[in-house]
Coordinates of C-alpha atoms (C1' of nucleotides) in Angstrom, one line a residue:
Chain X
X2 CA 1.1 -132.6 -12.9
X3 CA -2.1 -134.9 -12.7
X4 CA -3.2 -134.5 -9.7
X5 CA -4.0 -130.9 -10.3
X6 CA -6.2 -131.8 -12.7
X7 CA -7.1 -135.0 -10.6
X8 CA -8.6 -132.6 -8.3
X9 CA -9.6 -130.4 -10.1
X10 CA -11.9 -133.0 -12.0
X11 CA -12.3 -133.8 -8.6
X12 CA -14.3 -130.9 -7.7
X13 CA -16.2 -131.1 -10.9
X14 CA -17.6 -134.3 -9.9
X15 CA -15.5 -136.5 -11.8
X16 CA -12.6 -137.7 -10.3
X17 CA -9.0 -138.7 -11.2
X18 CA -6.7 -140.0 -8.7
X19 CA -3.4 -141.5 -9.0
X20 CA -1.6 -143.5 -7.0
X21 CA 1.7 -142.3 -6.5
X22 CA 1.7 -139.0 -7.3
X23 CA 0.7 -137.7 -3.8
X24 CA 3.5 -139.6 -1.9
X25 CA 5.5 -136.6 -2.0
X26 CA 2.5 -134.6 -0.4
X27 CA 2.6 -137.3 2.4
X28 CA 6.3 -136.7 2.2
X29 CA 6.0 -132.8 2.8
X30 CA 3.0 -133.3 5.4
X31 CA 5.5 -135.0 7.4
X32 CA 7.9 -132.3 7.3
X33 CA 5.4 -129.9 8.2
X34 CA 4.5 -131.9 11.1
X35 CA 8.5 -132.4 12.2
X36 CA 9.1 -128.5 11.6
X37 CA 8.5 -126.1 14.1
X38 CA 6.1 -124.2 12.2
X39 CA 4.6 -122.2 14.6
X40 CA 1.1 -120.1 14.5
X41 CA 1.3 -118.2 16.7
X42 CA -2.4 -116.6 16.5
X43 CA -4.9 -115.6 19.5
X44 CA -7.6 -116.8 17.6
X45 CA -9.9 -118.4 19.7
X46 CA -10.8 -122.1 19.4
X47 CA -13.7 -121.5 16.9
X48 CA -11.9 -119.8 14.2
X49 CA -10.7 -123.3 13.7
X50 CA -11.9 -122.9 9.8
X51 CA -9.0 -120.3 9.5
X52 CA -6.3 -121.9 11.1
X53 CA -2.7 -123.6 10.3
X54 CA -2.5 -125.1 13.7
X55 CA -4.2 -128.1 13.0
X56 CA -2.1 -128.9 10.4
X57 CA 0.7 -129.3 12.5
X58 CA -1.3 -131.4 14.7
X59 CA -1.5 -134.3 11.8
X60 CA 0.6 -136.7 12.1
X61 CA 1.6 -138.8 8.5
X62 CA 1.3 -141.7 7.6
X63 CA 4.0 -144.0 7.1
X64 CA 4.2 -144.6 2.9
X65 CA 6.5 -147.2 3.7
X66 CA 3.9 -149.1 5.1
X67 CA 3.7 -150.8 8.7
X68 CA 2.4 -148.6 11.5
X69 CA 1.6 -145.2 10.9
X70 CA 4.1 -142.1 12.4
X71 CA 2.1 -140.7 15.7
X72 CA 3.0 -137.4 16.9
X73 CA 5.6 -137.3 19.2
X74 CA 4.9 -136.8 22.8
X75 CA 6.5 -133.5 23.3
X76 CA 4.7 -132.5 20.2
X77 CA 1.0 -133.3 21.7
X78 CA 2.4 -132.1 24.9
X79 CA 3.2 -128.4 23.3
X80 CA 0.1 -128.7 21.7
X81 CA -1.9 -129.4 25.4
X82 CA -0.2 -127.1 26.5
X83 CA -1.1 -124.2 23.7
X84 CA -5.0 -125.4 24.8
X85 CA -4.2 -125.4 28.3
X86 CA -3.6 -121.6 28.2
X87 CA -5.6 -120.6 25.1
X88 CA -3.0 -119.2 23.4
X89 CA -3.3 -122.1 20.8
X90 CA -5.3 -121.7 17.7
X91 CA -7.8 -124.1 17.1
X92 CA -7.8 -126.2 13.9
X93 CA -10.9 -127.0 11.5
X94 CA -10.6 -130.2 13.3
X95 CA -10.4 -128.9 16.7
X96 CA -12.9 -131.4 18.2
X97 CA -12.2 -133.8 16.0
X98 CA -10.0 -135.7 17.7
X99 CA -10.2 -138.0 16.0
X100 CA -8.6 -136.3 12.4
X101 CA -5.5 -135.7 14.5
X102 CA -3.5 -138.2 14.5
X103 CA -3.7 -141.2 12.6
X104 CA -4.7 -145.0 13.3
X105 CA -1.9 -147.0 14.3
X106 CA -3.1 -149.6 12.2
X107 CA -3.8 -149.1 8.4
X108 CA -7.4 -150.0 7.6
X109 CA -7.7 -150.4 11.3
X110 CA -10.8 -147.8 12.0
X111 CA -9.0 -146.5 14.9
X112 CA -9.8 -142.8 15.6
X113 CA -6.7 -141.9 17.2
X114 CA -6.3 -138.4 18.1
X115 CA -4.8 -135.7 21.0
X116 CA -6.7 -134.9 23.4
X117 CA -6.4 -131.4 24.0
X118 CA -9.4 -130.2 25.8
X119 CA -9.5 -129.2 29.3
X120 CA -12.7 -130.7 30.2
X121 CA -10.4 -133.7 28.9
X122 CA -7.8 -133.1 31.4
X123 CA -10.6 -132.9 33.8
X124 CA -10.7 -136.6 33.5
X125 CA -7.2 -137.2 33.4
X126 CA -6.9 -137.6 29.2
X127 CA -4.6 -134.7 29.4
X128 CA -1.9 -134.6 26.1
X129 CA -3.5 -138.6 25.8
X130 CA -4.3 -139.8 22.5
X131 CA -7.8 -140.7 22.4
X132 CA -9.1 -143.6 20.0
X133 CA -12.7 -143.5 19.8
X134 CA -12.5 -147.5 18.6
X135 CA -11.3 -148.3 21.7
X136 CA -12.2 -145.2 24.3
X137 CA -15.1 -145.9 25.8
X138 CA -15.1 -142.6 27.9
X139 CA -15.0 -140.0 25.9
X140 CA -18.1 -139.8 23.8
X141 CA -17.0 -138.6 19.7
X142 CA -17.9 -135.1 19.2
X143 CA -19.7 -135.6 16.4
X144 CA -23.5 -135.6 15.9
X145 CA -25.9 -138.4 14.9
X146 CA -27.0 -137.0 11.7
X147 CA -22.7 -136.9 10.9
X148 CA -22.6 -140.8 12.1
X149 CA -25.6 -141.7 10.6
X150 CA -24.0 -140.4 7.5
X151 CA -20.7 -141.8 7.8
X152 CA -22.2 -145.0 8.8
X153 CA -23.8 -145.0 5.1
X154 CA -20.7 -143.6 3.5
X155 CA -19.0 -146.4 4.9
X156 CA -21.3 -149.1 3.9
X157 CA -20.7 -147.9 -0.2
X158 CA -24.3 -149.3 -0.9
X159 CA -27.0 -146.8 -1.9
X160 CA -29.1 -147.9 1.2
X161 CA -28.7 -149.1 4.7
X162 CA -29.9 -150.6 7.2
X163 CA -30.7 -149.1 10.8
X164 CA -29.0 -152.4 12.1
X165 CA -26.4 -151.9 10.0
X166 CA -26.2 -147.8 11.0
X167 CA -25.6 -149.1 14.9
X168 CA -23.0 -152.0 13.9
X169 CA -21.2 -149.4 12.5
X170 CA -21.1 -146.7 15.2
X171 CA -20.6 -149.2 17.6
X172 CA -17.6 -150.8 15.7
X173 CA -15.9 -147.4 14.9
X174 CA -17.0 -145.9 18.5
X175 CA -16.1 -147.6 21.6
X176 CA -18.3 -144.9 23.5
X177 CA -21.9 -146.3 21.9
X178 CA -20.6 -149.3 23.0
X179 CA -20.7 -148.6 26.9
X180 CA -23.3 -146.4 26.6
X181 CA -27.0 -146.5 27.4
X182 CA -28.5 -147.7 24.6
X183 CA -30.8 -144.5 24.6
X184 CA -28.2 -143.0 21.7
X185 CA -30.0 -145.7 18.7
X186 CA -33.4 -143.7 20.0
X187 CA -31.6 -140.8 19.0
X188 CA -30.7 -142.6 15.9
X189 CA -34.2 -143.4 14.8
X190 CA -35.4 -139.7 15.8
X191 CA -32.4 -138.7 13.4
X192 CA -33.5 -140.2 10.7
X193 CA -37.0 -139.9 10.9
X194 CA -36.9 -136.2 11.8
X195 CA -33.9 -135.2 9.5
X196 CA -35.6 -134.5 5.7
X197 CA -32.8 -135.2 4.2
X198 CA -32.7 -139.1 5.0
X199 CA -35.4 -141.4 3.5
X200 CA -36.3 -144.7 4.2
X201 CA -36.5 -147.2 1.6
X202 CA -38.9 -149.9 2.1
X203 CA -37.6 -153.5 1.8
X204 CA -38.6 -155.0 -0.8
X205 CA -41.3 -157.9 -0.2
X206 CA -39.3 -160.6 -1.0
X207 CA -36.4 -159.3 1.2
X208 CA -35.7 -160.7 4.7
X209 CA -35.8 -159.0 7.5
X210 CA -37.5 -156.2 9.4
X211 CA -37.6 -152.5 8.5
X212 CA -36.5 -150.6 5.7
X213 CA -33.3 -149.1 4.6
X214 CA -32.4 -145.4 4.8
X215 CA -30.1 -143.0 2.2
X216 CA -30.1 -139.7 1.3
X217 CA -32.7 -138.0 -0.3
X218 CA -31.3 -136.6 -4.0
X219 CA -33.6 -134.0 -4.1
X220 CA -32.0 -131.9 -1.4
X221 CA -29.2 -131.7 -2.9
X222 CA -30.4 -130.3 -5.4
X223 CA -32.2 -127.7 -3.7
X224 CA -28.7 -127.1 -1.6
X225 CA -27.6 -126.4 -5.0
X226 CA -27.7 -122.5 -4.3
X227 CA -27.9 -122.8 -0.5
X228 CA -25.5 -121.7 1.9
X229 CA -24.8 -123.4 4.8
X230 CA -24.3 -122.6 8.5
X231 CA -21.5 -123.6 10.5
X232 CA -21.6 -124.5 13.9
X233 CA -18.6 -124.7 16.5
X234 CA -17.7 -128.4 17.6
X235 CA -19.8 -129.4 20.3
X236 CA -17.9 -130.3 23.7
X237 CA -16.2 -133.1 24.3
X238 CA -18.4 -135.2 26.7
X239 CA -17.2 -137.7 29.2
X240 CA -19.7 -141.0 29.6
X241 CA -21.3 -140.3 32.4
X242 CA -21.2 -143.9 33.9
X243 CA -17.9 -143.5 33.8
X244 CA -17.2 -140.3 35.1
X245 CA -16.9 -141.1 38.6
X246 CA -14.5 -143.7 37.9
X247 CA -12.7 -141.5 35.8
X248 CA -12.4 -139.0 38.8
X249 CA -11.3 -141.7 40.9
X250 CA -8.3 -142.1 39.0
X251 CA -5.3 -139.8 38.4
X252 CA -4.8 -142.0 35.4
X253 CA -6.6 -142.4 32.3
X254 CA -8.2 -146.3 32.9
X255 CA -8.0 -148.3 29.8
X256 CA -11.0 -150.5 29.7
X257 CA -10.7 -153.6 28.5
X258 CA -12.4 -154.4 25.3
X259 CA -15.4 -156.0 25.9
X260 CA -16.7 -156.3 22.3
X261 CA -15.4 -157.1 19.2
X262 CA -14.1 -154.4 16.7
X263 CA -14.3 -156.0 14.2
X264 CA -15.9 -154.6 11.2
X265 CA -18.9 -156.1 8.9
X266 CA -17.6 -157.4 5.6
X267 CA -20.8 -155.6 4.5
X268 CA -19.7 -152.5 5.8
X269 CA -16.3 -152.2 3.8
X270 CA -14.7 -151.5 6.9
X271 CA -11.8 -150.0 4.8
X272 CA -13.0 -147.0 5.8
X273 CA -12.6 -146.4 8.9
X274 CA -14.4 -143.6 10.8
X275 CA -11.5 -141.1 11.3
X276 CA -11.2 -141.5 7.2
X277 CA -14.3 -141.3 6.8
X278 CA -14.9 -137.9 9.0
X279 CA -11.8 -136.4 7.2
X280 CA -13.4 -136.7 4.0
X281 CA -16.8 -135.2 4.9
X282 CA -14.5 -132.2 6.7
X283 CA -12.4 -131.9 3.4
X284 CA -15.9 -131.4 1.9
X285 CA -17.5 -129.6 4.3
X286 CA -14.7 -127.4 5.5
X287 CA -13.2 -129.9 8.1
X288 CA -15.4 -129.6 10.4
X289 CA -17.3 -132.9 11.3
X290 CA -20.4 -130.5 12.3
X291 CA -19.9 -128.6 8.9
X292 CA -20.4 -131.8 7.1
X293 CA -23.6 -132.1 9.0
X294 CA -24.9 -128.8 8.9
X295 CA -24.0 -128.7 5.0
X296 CA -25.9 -131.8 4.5
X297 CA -28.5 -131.9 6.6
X298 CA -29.0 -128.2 8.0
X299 CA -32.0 -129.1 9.5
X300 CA -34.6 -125.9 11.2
X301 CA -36.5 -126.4 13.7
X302 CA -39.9 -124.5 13.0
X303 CA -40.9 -122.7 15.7
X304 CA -44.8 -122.9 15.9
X305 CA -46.3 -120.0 18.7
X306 CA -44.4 -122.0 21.7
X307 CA -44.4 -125.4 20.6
X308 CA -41.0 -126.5 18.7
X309 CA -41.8 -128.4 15.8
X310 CA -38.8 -130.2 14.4
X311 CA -39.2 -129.9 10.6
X312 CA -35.4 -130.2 9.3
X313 CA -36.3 -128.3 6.2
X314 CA -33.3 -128.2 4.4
X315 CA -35.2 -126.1 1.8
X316 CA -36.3 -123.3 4.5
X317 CA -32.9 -122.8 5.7
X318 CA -31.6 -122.8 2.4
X319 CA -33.9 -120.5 1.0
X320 CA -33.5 -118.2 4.1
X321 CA -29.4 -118.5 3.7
X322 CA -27.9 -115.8 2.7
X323 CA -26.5 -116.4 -0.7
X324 CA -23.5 -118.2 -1.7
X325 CA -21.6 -114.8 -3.0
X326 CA -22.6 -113.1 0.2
X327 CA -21.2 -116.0 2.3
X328 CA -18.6 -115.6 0.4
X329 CA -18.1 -112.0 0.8
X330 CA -18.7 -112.4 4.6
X331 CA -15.9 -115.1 5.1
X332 CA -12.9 -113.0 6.3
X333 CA -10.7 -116.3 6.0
X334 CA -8.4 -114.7 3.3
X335 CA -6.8 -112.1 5.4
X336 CA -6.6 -114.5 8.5
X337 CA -5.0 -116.8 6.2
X338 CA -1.9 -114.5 5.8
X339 CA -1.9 -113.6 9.8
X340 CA -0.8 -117.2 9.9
X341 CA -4.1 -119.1 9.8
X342 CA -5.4 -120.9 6.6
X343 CA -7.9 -122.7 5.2
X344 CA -7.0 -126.6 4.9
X345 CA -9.6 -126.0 1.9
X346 CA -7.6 -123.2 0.5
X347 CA -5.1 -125.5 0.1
X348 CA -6.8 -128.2 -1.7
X349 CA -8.5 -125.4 -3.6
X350 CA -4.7 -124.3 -4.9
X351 CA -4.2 -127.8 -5.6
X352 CA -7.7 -128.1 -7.4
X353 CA -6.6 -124.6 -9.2
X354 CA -3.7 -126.1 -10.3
X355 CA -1.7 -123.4 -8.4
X356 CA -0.1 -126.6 -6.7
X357 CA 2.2 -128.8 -8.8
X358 CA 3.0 -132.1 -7.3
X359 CA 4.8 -134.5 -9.9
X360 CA 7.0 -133.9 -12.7
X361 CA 6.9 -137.5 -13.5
X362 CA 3.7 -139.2 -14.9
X363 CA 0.6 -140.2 -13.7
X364 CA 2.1 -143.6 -12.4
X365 CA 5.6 -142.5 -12.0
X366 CA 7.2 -143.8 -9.1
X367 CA 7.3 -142.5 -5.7
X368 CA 10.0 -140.2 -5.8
X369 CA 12.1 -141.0 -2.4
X370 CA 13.3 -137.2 -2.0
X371 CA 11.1 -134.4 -0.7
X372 CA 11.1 -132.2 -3.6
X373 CA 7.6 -130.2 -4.8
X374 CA 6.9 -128.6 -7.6
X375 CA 5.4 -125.7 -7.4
X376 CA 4.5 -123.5 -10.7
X377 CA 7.3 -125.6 -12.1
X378 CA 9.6 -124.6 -9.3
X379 CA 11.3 -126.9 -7.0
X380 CA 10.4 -125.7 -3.7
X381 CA 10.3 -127.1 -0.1
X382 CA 7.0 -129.1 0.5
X383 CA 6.3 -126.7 3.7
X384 CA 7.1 -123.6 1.7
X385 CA 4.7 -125.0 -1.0
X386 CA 2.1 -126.0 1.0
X387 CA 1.7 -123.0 2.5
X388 CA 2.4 -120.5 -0.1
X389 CA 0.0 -122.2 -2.7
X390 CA -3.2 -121.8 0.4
X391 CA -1.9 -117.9 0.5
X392 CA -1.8 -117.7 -3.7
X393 CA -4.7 -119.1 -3.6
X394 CA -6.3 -117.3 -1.2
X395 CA -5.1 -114.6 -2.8
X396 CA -6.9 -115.5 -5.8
X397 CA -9.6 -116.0 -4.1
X398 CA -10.1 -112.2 -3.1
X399 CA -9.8 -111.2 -6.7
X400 CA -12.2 -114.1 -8.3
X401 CA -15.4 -112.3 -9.2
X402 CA -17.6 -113.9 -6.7
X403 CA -20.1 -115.8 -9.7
X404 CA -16.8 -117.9 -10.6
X405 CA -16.2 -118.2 -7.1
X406 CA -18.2 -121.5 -6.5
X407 CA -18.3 -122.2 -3.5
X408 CA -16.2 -125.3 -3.1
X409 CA -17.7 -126.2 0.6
X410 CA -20.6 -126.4 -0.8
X411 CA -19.8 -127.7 -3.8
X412 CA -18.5 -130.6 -2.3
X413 CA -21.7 -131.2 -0.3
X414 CA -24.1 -131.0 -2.9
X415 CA -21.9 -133.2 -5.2
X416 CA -22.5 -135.1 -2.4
X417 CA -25.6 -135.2 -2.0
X418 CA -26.5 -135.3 -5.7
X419 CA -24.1 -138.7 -5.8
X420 CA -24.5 -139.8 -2.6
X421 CA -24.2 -143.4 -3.2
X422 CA -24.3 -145.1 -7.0
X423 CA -27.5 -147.3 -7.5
X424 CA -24.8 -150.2 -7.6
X425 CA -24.3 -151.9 -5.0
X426 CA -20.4 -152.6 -3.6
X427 CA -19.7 -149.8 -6.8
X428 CA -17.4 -147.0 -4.8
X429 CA -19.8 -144.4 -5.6
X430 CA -18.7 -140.1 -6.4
X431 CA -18.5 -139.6 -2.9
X432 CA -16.7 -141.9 -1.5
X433 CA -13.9 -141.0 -4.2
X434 CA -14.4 -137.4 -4.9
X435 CA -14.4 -136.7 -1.4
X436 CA -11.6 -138.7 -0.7
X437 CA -9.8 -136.3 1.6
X438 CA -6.3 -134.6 1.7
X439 CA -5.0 -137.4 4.1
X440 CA -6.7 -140.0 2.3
X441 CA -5.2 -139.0 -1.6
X442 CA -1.9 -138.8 0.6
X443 CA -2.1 -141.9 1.8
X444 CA -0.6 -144.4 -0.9
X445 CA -1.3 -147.2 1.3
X446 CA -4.8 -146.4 1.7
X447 CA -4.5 -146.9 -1.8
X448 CA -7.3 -147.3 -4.7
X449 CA -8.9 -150.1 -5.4
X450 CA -9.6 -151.8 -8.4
X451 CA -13.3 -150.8 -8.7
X452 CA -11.8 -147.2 -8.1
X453 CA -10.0 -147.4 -11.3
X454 CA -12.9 -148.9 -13.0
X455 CA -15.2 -146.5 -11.4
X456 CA -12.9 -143.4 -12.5
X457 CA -13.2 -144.9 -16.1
X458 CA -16.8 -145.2 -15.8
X459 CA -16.8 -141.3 -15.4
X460 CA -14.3 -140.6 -18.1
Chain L
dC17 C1' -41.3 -159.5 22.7
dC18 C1' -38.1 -156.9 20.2
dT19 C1' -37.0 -154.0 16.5
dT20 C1' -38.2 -150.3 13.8
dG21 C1' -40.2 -146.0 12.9
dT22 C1' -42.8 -141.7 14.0
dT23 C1' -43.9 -138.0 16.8
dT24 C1' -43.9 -134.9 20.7
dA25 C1' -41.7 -132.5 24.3
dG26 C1' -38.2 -130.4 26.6
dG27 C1' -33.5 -129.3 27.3
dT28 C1' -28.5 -127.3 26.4
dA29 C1' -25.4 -124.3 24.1
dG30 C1' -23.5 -121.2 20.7
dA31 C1' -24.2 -117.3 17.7
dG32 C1' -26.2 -113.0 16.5
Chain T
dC15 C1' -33.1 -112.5 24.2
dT16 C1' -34.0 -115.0 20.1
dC17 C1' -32.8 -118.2 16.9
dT18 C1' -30.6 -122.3 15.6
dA19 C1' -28.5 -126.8 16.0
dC20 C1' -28.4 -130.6 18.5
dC21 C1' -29.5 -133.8 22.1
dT22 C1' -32.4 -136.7 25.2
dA23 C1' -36.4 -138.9 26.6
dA24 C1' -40.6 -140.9 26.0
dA25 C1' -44.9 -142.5 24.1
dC26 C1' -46.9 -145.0 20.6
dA27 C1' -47.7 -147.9 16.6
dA28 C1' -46.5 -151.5 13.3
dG29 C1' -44.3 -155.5 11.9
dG30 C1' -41.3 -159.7 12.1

DNA sequence: CCTTGTTTAGGTAGAG
DNA sequence: CTCTACCTAAACAAGG
C-alpha cells in the first residue's frame, strides 16, 4: 500500500519510495508489453498525450538483473508498420525514441529506442532500434533548452558548468558527437537567451573559466499558476554529413565509436539520458518538449518586425489561459476510454491511491507472481493498469477543477522550485520526486543510500 | 588563442 | 496569416 502514498507524497513534494514494492508494477508492465493489447485509434501522431500505444511500445526491464528485455522484433516490426500506414496512435513519447525501449545495459546511458518514423526509414533505420549513445545519425529529438536541463539534472549539483553541459550531451548523444560543433553555439544562446537559466559566477578563488548555470527559482514560482503549452515532437533529423552516406546504403551503417562514452564521475552518470528524459516526461506529461515548454516556455517578443527573443516565462504565463481552463479544455478523459490514456492518468491513480500495489510492507519482498492489488482486489496487472488510468480519469471529470491541481504542472514547478538542493552530490527533490514510472519500476535502478537519507531529510 | 557569454538576425514548422 | 517554439548562424566582447 505505500507506494500510493509514496507517490502521493510524491506529488506533494515530498517523496517516499520503496524499493521493492514496484517490482510487481515492472512485473505487470511486462505483461502489458507481451499482450496483444491493441489500440486501435486513428488518432493522429500528435494526440500522443492521450494514447495507450506507447505503452505497449516499452519494453521492461529485467528485475532479475543482467540485460534489460528489448522488444521483440516482430513487436517493433508491427509497431513500424502501424507508423508506416498511420493507422498507429502515437504515444506521449512518440519522438522520443529514446523512452521506448530500454538500455541494454543498466546504468549504461544508452537511449535505445524504435525507430518508427518514416523520414527514419528514409535512411534505412526502418523497425531499427536507435541508441542515441551510440547513433551518430540520427540527431535526438529533443531541444537544447530539454538537454541543457537534463545535462544539469544529471550532474545532481545545484550548478553546472557549460563544459560540463557539453560532456554530457556528448556522452549521452552520439549525434553532438559527429556533429558540427555549431550545436554548443546553440548551447550558449540557450542559456543566455532562456530566462529561466542563470549563470552563477565562479567564485574568485575557483579555477577555471566562466561561470556555472541552474535554474532560476523564481520562475517557478511565477509558473506556480501558469499553464503551459505543449508542442508536438519536432522531426526526427538525419545529420546531414551523414546523409548521403546514409542514402548510399540500404543498410543502417554502424559507425564505429570514435569517442569514449564514458561518463564523468562528476556527472553521476547513473542517470542516463533516456532516464533522465522519462522523468522530465513523467513530469511534464511525457513529452520531452513538454518538459521544456513547461519549464522554460520561453516568448519571443515580437517588436514592429524585429524578433526579439525575450523567453519570458512570466508573459507567457501570465497570458496562459488558466490552469482550470486548461484543464477544462483537455479532452484527454473521453479519449482515454476510446482506448487512449494518459501515462499521467495512470500515475495520477496511483498518486490517488486508486492503485494498490503491495499487500506486503514497505520492504516486503518482491513477490515472484504477477498478482496486483487493486482497491484490495487481486486483479491482473494489465487489467489494473488500465482500469485505475480510466477510474481515475473518471475522477478526474468529476473533481471540481480548484482541487484539480494540475499535476503536469505541478510536477514542473516542484521542479523548478527544487531544482537542485544547495548541497552538492545531495539527490535533490527532483531528481527523486520526479523519478519516473519506469524508473520507480526499475528495482535495479534502485535508491541509493543518500536517497534514503534524503527521503528522511524530508520526513 | 580558445572558451565563455551576449546579442542580433533570420529561418522552419506546428497550431490556431 | 499570425503566433509561437525552436533552431542556426554570426558578430562581438571578456577572460583565462
Amino acid at each position: 500500500m505505500l507506494s500510493i502514498n509514496i507517490l502521493e507524497s510524491w506529488a506533494k513534494g515530498s517523496v517516499v519510495l520503496e524499493k521493492e514494492v514496484l517490482s510487481p508494477v515492472t512485473k505487470a508492465r511486462e505483461l502489458i508489453e507481451s499482450s496483444s493489447f491493441n489500440c486501435s485509434s486513428s488518432d493522429n501522431m500528435d494526440d500522443s498525450l492521450t494514447n495507450l500505444q506507447w505503452l505497449q511500445e516499452f519494453s521492461i526491464r529485467n528485475t532479475s538483473g543482467g540485460q534489460y528485455v528489448i522488444s521483440n522484433n516482430q513487436h517493433q516490426s508491427n509497431l513500424y508498420e502501424q507508423h508506416l500506414h498511420g493507422d498507429a496512435p502515437a504515444s506521449p513519447l512518440e519522438g522520443d525514441l529514446a523512452c521506448i525501449c530500454m538500455p541494454l545495459t543498466p546504468g549504461k546511458p544508452t537511449a535505445t529506442a524504435l525507430c518508427s518514423l518514416p523520414s527514419m526509414a528514409e535512411y534505412g533505420y526502418c523497425a531499427e532500434e536507435i541508441d542515441y549513445k551510440t547513433n551518430p545519425h540520427i540527431k535526438p529529438p529533443y531541444s537544447y533548452a530539454t538537454l541543457i536541463c537534463l545535462a544539469m539534472q544529471a550532474s545532481k549539483k545545484s550548478k553546472i558548468t557549460l563544459s560540463d553541459i557539453y560532456t554530457w550531451i556528448t556522452d549521452n548523444f552520439c549525434y553532438f558527437r559527429h556533429a558540427e560543433p555549431t550545436w554548443q553555439n546553440s548551447i550558449r544562446h540557450n542559456l543566455s537567451l532562456n530566462k529561466c537559466f542563470i549563470k552563477v559566477p565562479r567564485q574568485k578563488d575557483e579555477p577555471g573559466k566562466g561561470g556555472y548555470w541552474k535554474i532560476d527559482p523564481e520562475y517557478a514560482q511565477r509558473l506556480l499558476n501558469g499553464a503551459y503549452k505543449k508542442r508536438g515532437m519536432p522531426p526526427v533529423q538525419i545529420n546531414p554529413t551523414l546523409k548521403n552516406q546514409l542514402r548510399m546504403s540500404s543498410q543502417p551503417e554502424t559507425v564505429p565509436e570514435t569517442v569514449s562514452t564514458n561518463i564523468s564521475d562528476a556527472l553521476h552518470s547513473t542517470h542516463n539520458s533516456k532516464e533522465l528524459l522519462e522523468e522530465f516526461e513523467n513530469i511534464n506529461g511525457h513529452d520531452p518538449n513538454l518538459a521544456e515548454t513547461t519549464l522554460f516556455d520561453t516568448r519571443s517578443a515580437v517588436k514592429g518586425s524585429k524578433r526579439k527573443y525575450t523567453y519570458d516565462l512570466w508573459n507567457s504565463v501570465a497570458k496562459s489561459p488558466s490552469r482550470s481552463e486548461s484543464t477544462l479544455e483537455e479532452p484527454k478523459v473521453l479519449e482515454s476510454l476510446e482506448g487512449n490514456f494518459d501515462w499521467e492518468a495512470l500515475l495520477n491513480s496511483v498518486m490517488n491511491g486508486d492503485f494498490s500495489l503491495d499487500e506486503g510492507g514497505p520492504l516486503s519482498p518482491i513477490p515472484q507472481d504477477e498478482d496486483l492489488m487493486a482497491h484490495g482486489i487481486h486483479v491482473n496487472p494489465l487489467e489494473a493498469f488500465v482500469s485505475s488510468a480510466e477510474s481515475s480519469l473518471l475522477m478526474e471529470t468529476q473533481r471540481d477543477s480548484d482541487v484539480n491541481v494540475d499535476k503536469e504542472t505541478f510536477f514542473a514547478t516542484d521542479f523548478l522550485q527544487n531544482p537542485w538542493s544547495e548541497e552538492e552530490n545531495r539527490p535533490d527533490l527532483l531528481c527523486i520526486s520526479n523519478a519516473d514510472v519506469n524508473q520507480l519500476f526499475d528495482v535495479e535502478h534502485s535508491f541509493s543510500d543518500d536517497f534514503d537519507s534524503t527521503i528522511l531529510t524530508l520526513l
